[in-house]
Coordinates of C-alpha atoms and ligand atoms in Angstrom, one line a residue:
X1482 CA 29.1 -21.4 5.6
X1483 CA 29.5 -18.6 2.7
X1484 CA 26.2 -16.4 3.0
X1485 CA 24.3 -16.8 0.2
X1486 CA 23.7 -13.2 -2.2
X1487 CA 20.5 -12.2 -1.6
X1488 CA 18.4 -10.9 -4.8
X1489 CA 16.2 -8.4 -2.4
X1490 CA 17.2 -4.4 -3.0
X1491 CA 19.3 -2.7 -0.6
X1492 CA 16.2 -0.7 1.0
X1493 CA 16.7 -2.0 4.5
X1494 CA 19.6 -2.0 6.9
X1495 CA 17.9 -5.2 8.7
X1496 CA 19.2 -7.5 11.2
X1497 CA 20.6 -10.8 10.3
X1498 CA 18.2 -12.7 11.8
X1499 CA 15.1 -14.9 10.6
X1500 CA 11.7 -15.5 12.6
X1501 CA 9.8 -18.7 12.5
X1502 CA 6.9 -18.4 14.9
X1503 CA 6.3 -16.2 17.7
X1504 CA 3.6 -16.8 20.7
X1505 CA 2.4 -13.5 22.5
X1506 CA 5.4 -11.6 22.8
X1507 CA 7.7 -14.0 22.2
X1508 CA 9.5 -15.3 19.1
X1509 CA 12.0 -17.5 18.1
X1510 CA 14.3 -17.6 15.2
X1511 CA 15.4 -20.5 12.5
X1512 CA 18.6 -21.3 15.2
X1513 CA 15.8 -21.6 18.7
X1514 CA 17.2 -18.8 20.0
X1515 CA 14.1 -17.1 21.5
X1516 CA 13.5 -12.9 21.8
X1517 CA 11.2 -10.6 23.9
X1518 CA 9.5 -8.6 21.4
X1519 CA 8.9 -4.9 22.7
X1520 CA 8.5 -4.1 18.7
X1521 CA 5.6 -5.3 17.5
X1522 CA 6.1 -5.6 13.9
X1523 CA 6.1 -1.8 14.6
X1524 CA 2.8 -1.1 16.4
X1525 CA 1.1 -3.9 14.2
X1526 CA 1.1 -7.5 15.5
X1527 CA -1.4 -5.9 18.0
X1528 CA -2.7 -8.9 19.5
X1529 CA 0.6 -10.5 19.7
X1530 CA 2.1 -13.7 18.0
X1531 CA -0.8 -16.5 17.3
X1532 CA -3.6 -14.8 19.1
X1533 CA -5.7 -18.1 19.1
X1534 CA -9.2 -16.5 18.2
X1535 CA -7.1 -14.0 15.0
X1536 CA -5.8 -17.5 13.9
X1537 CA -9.3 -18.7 13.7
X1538 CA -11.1 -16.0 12.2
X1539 CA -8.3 -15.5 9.4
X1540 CA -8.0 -19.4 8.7
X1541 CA -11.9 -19.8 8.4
X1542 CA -12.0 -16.3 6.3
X1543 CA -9.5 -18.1 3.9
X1544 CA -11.2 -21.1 3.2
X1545 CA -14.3 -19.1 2.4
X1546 CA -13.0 -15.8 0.3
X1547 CA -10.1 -14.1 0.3
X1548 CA -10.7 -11.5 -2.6
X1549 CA -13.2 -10.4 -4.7
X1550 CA -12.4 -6.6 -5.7
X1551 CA -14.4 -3.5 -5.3
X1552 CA -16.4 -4.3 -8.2
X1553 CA -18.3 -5.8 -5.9
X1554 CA -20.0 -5.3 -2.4
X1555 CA -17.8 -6.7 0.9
X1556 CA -19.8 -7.7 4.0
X1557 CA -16.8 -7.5 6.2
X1558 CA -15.5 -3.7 4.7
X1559 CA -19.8 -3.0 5.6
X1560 CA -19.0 -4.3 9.2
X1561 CA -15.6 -3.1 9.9
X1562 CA -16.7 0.6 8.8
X1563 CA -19.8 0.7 11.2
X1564 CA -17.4 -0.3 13.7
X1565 CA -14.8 1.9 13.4
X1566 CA -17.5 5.0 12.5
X1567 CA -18.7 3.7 16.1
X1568 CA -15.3 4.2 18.1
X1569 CA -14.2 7.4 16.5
X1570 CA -18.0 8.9 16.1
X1571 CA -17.0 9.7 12.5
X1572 CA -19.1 9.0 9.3
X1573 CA -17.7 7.1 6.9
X1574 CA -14.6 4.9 5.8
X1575 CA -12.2 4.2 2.4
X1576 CA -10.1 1.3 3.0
X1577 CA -6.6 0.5 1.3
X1578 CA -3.6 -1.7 2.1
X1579 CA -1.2 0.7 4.0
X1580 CA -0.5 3.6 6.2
X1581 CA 0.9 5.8 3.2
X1582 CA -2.3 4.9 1.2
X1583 CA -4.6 5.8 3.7
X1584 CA -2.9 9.8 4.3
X1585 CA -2.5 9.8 0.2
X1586 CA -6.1 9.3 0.5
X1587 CA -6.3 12.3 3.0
X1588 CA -4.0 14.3 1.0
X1589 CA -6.6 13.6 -1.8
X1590 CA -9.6 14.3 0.6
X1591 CA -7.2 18.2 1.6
X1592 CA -7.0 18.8 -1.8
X1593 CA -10.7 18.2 -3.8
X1594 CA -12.5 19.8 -0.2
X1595 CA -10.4 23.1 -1.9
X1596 CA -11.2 22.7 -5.3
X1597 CA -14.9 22.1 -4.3
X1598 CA -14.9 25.6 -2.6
X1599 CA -13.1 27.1 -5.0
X1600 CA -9.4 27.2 -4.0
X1601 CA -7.6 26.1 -7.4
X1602 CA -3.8 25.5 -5.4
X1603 CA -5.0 24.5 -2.3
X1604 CA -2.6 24.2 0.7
X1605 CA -2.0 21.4 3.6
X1606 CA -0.5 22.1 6.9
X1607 CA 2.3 19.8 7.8
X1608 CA 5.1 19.4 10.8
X1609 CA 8.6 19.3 11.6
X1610 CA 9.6 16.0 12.3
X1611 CA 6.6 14.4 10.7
X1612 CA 6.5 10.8 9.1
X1613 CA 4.0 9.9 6.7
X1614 CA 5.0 7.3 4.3
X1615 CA 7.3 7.3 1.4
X1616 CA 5.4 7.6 -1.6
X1617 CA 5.9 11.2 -3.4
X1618 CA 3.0 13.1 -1.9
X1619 CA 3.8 11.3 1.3
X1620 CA 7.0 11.7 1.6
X1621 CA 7.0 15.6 0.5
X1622 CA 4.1 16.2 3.8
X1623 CA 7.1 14.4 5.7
X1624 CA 9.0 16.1 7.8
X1625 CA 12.9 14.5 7.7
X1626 CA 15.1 15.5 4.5
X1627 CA 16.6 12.4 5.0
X1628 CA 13.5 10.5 3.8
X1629 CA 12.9 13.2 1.1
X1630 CA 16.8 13.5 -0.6
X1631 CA 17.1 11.8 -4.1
X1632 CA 13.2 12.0 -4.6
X1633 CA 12.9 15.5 -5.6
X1634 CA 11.0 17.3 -6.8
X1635 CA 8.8 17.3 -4.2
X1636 CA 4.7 18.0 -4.5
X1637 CA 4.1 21.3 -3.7
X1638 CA 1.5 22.8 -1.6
X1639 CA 2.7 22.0 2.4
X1640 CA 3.2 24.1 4.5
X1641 CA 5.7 23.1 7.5
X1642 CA 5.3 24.5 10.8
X1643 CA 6.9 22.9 14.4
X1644 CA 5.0 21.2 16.8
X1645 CA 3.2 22.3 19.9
X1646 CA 3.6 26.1 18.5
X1647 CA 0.0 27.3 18.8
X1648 CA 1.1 31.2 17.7
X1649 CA 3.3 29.4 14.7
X1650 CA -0.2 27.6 13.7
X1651 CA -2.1 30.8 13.9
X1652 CA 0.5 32.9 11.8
X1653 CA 0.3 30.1 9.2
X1654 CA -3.1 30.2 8.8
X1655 CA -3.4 33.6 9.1
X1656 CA -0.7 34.1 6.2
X1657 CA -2.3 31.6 4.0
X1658 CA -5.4 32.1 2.6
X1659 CA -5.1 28.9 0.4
X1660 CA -4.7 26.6 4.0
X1661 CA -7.6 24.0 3.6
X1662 CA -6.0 21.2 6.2
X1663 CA -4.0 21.0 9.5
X1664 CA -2.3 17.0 8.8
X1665 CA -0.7 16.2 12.3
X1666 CA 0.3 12.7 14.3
X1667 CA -1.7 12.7 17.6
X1668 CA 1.9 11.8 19.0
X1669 CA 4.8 11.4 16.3
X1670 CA 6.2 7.8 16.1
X1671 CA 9.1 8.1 14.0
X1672 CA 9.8 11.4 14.6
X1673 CA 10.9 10.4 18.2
X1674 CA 7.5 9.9 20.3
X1675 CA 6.5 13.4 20.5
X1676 CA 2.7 14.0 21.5
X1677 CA 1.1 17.0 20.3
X1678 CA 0.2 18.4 23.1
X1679 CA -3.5 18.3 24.4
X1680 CA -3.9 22.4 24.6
X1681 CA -2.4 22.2 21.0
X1682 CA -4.6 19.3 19.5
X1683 CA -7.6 21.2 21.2
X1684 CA -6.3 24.6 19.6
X1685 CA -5.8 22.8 16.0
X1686 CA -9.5 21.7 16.4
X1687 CA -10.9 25.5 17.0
X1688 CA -8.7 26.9 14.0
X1689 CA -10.3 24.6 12.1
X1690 CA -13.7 25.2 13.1
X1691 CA -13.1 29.0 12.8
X1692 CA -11.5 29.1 9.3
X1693 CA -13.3 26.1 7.9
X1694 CA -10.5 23.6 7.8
X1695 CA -9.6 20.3 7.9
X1696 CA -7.9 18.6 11.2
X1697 CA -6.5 15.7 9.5
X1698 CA -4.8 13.4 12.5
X1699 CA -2.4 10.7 11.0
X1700 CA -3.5 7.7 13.4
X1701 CA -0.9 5.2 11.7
X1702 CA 1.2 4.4 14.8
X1703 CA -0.7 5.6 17.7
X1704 CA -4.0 4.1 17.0
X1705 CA -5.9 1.3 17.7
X1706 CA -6.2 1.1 21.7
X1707 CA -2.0 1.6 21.7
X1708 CA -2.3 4.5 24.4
X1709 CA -5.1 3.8 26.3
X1710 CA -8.1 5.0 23.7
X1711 CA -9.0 3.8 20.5
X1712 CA -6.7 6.9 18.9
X1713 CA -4.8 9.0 20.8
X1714 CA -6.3 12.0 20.0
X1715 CA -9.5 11.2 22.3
X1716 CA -7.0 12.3 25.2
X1717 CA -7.8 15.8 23.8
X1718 CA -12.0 14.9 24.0
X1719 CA -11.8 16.3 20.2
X1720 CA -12.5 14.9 16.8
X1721 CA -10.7 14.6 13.7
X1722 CA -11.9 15.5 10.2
X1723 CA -10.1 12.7 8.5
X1724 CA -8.4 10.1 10.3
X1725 CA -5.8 8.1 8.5
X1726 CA -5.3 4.4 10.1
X1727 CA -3.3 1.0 9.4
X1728 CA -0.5 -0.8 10.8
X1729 CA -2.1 -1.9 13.9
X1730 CA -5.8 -2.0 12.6
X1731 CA -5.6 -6.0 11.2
X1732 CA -2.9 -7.2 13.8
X1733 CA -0.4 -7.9 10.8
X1734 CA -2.8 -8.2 7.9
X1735 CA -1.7 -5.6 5.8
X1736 CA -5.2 -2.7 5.7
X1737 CA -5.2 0.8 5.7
X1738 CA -8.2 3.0 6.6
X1739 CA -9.1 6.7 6.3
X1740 CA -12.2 7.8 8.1
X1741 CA -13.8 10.5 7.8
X1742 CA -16.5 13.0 8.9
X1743 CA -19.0 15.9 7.9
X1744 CA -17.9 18.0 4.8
X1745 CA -14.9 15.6 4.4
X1746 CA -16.9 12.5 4.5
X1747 CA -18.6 13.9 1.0
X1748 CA -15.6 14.9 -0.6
X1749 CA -14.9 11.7 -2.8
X1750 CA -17.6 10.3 -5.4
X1751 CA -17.3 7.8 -7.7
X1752 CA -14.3 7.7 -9.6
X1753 CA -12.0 10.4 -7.1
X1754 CA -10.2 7.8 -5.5
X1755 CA -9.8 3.4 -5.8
X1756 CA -8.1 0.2 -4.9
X1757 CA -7.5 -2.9 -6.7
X1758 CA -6.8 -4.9 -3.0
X1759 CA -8.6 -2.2 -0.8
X1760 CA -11.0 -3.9 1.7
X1761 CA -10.7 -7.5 0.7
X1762 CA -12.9 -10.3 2.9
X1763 CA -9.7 -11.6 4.4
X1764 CA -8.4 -8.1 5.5
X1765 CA -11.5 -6.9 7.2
X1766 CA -12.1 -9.9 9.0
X1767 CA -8.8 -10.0 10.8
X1768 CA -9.4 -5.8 11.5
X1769 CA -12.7 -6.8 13.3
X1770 CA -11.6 -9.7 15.1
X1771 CA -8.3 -7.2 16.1
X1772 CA -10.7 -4.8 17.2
X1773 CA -13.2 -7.6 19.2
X1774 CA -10.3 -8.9 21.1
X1775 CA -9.0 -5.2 21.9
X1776 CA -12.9 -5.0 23.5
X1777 CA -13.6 -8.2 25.2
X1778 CA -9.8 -8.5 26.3
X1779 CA -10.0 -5.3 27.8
X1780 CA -6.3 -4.3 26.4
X1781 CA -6.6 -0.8 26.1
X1782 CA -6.7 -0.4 29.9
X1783 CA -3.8 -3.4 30.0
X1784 CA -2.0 -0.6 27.4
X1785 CA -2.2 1.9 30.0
X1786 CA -1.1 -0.2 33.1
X1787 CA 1.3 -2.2 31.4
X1788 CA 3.1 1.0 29.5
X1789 CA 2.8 2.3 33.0
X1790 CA 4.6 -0.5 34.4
X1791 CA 7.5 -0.2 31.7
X1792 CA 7.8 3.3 32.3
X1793 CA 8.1 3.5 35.9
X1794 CA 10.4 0.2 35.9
X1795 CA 13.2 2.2 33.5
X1796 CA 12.5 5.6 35.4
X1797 CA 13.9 3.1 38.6
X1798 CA 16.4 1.9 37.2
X1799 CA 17.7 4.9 35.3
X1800 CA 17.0 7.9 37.4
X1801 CA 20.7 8.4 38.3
X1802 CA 22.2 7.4 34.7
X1803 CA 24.0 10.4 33.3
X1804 CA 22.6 10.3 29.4
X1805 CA 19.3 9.8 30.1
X1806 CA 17.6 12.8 28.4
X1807 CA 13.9 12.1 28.8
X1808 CA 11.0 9.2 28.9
X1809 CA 7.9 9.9 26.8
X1810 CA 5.2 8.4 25.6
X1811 CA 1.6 7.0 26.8
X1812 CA 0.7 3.3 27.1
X1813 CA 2.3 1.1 25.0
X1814 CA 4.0 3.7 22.4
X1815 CA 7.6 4.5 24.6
X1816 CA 10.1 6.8 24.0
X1817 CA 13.7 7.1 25.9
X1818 CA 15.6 9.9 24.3
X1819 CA 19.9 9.3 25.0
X1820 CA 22.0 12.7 24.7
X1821 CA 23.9 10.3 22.2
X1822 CA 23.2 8.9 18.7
X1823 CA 22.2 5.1 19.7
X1824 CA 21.5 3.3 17.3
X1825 CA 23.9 0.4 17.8
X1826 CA 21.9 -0.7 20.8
X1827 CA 19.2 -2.4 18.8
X1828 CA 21.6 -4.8 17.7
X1829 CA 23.0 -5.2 21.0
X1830 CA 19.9 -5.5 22.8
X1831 CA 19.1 -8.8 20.0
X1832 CA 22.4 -10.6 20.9
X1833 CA 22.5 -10.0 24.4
X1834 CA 24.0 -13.0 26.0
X1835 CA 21.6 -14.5 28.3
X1836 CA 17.7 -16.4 27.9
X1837 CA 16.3 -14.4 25.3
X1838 CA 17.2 -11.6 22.8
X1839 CA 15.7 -8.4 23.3
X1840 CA 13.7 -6.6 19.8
X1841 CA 13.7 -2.5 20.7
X1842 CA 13.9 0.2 18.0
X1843 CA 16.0 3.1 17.7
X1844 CA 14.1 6.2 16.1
X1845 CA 15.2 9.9 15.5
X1846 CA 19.3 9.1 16.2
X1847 CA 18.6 9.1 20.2
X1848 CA 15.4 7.8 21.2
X1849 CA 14.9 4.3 22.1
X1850 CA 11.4 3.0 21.1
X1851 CA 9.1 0.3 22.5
X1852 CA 6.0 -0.4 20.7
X1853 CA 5.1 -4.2 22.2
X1854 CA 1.7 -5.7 21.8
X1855 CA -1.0 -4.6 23.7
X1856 CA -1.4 -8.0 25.5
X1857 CA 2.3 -7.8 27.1
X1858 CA 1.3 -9.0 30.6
X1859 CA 2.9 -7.1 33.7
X1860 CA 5.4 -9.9 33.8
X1861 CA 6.5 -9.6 30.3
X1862 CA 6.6 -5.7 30.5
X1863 CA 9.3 -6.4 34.1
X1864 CA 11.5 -8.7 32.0
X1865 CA 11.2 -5.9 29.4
X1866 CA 12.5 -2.8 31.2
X1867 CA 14.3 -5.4 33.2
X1868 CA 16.5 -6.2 29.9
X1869 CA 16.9 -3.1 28.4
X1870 CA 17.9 -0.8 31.5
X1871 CA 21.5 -2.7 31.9
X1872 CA 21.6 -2.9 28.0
X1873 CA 21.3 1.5 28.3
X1874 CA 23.3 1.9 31.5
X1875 CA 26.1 -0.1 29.9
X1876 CA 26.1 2.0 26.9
X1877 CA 25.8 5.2 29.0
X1878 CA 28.9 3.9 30.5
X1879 CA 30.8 3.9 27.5
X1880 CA 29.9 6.6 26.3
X1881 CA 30.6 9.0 29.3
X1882 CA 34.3 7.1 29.4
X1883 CA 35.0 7.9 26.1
X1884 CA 33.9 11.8 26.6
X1885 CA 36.2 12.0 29.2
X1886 CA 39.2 10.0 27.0
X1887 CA 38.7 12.4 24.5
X1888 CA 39.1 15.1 27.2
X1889 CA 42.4 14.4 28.4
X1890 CA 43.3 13.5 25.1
Ligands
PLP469 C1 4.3 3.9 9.5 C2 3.6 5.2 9.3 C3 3.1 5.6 8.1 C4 3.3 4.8 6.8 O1 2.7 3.5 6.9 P1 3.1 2.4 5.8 O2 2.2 1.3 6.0 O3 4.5 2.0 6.1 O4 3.0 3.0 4.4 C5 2.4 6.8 8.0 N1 2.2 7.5 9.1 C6 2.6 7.1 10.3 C7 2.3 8.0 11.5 C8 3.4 6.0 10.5 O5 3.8 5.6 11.7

């Protein structure tokens, strides 16, 4: 059979291979074959495949309103922003449609909360090895010249810094008068599941305080009950300033959120910042049923046992496996860094002879990433690690033999 052309642009390397449905963590594509899915959608189809109560909500939501604009008042953006100002003890919300919108909206928040005290070329804090979307003010706070070449110019005013470097953050600040905003992942998704440490997050907070900043903690990836708390950054008992949210917030509807609190929460009036889609009916009542079923399901304490369970089931079976660099993460957002460049494995690991096809992620050249939904049962998570270790040892294998070929060579 000749593959057809396909009309889409070249802007993904993506697997040849189709979905049809998906139940839980499993799905199954347009040939039967069926696949363990330790993806997610990346960190969104939080609720897994066909949650039977997200069904129901979104399929009585579309029979009812789906869209109305923000000419109007929403009940469900009302309800969904009460809810999430209750689990973050924040003040106020701005919904959008994605995870760049929502930090472009925080970049927006950084920028006015200067201008309003006076600081005409205000600055913004940003990291090495940070990922925050690919529009051009996004993609200029990120922190991977891979994801910037082609696009420049970039927008001015960040200021990059590494992570975890509490004296580098001080010197910044210290140096730059103009510094209105720290903008920092809680733990870094793309950027290889590195967790800004708890003494650091902590530290960012009392700079902040001190020098009348913002803490602005991108919770894109890492939020929405994925390590074991609503957003990460409650491990370090602080609070953010302006919280950027979406993929996980609507289990696969496509919302974005930035909340926000105190001086930041006054920032934008009318007219500062808008949506066409923002918010609609249909959005925000998938995000509240998500965030009902995390609650009465209990899953962010199934996150923790169950990334527990994957992470002590690989640490088994690979403690002796020469390549093995590190395993990070907490709950369900898992990182195994290789001492070699791995991406091939993903496509390995999804045609790997046997039941069921494996969908993993490979991040930052070397680091393996699991991201599954948070109601992976124990079971699944076994068959998980239980898939992927031989997958890694195999490739471990290899590549140790052909270190030592090229050796003797
Ligand atoms: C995915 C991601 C984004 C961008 O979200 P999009 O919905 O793809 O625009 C921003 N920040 C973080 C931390 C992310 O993981």
């Amino acid at each position: 059979m000749n593959a057809p052309t396909s009309h889409l642009m070249k802007t993904y390397n993506n697997l040849p291979v189709f979905f049809t449905h998906g139940q839980g963590v499993w799905l199954w594509d347009e040939q039967g074959r069926k696949y363990l899915d330790g993806m997610a959608g990346i960190a969104v189809n939080t609720v897994g495949h066909n949650h039977p109560r997200l069904v129901a909500a979104v399929q009585d939501q579309v029979t009812k309103l789906i869209h109305t604009s923000n000419l109007y008042k929403v009940r469900y953006q009302e309800i969904l922003a009460d809810k999430l100002v209750e689990l973050s003890d924040m003040d106020n919300v701005f919904f959008c449609n994605s995870g760049l919108e929502a930090n472009e909206a925080a970049i927006k928040i950084a920028r006015k909360f200067g201008h309003d005290k006076g600081i005409a070329l205000p600055e913004i804090i940003v990291y090495e090895n940070a990922f925050h979307g690919r529009s051009i003010a996004t993609l200029s706070a990120t922190g991977n010249v891979k994801v910037q070449k082609g696009f420049e110019p970039l927008v001015p005013g960040f200021l990059r810094v590494p992570l975890n470097d509490i004296a580098a953050l001080e010197k910044t600040v210290a140096d730059h008068p103009n510094a209105v905003a720290i903008f920092l992942e809680a733990i870094q998704g793309e950027g290889g599941i590195n967790a800004a440490r708890i003494e650091y997050l902590q530290a960012a907070r009392k700079l902040c305080d001190q020098k009348g900043m913002l803490l602005m903690i991108d919770e894109v990836q890492c939020g929405i009950g994925r390590t074991g708390k609503w957003f990460a950054h409650q491990w370090a008992d602080i609070k953010a300033d302006v919280m950027p949210l979406a993929k996980g917030l609507a289990s696969g509807l496509p919302i974005g959120a930035v909340v926000a609190r105190g001086a930041a929460a006054e920032v934008f009036g009318p007219g500062n910042h808008g949506t066409t889609f923002g918010g609609n009916p249909l959005v925000c009542r998938a995000a509240i049923e998500t965030l009902a079923i995390i609650e009465g399901e209990g899953l962010m304490h199934n996150a923790e046992k169950v990334g527990h369970r994957i992470r002590s089931d690989l640490t088994h079976a690979l403690s002796d496996v020469a390549g093995v660099v590190e395993l990070r993460g907490r709950g369900l957002m898992i990182g195994l860094e290789l001492a070699f460049p791995c991406g091939e494995l993903v496509k390995q690991a999804l045609n790997s002879p046997g039941e069921y096809g494996l969908l993993i992620n490979v991040t930052a050249d070397c680091v393996i990433r699991l991201l599954p939904a948070l109601i992976m049962s124990e079971t699944e998570a076994h068959l998980l690690a239980g898939s992927l270790a031989p997958i890694v040892k195999n490739f471990l294998a290899q590549q140790a033999h052909r270190q030592n070929q090229a050796q003797a060579a």
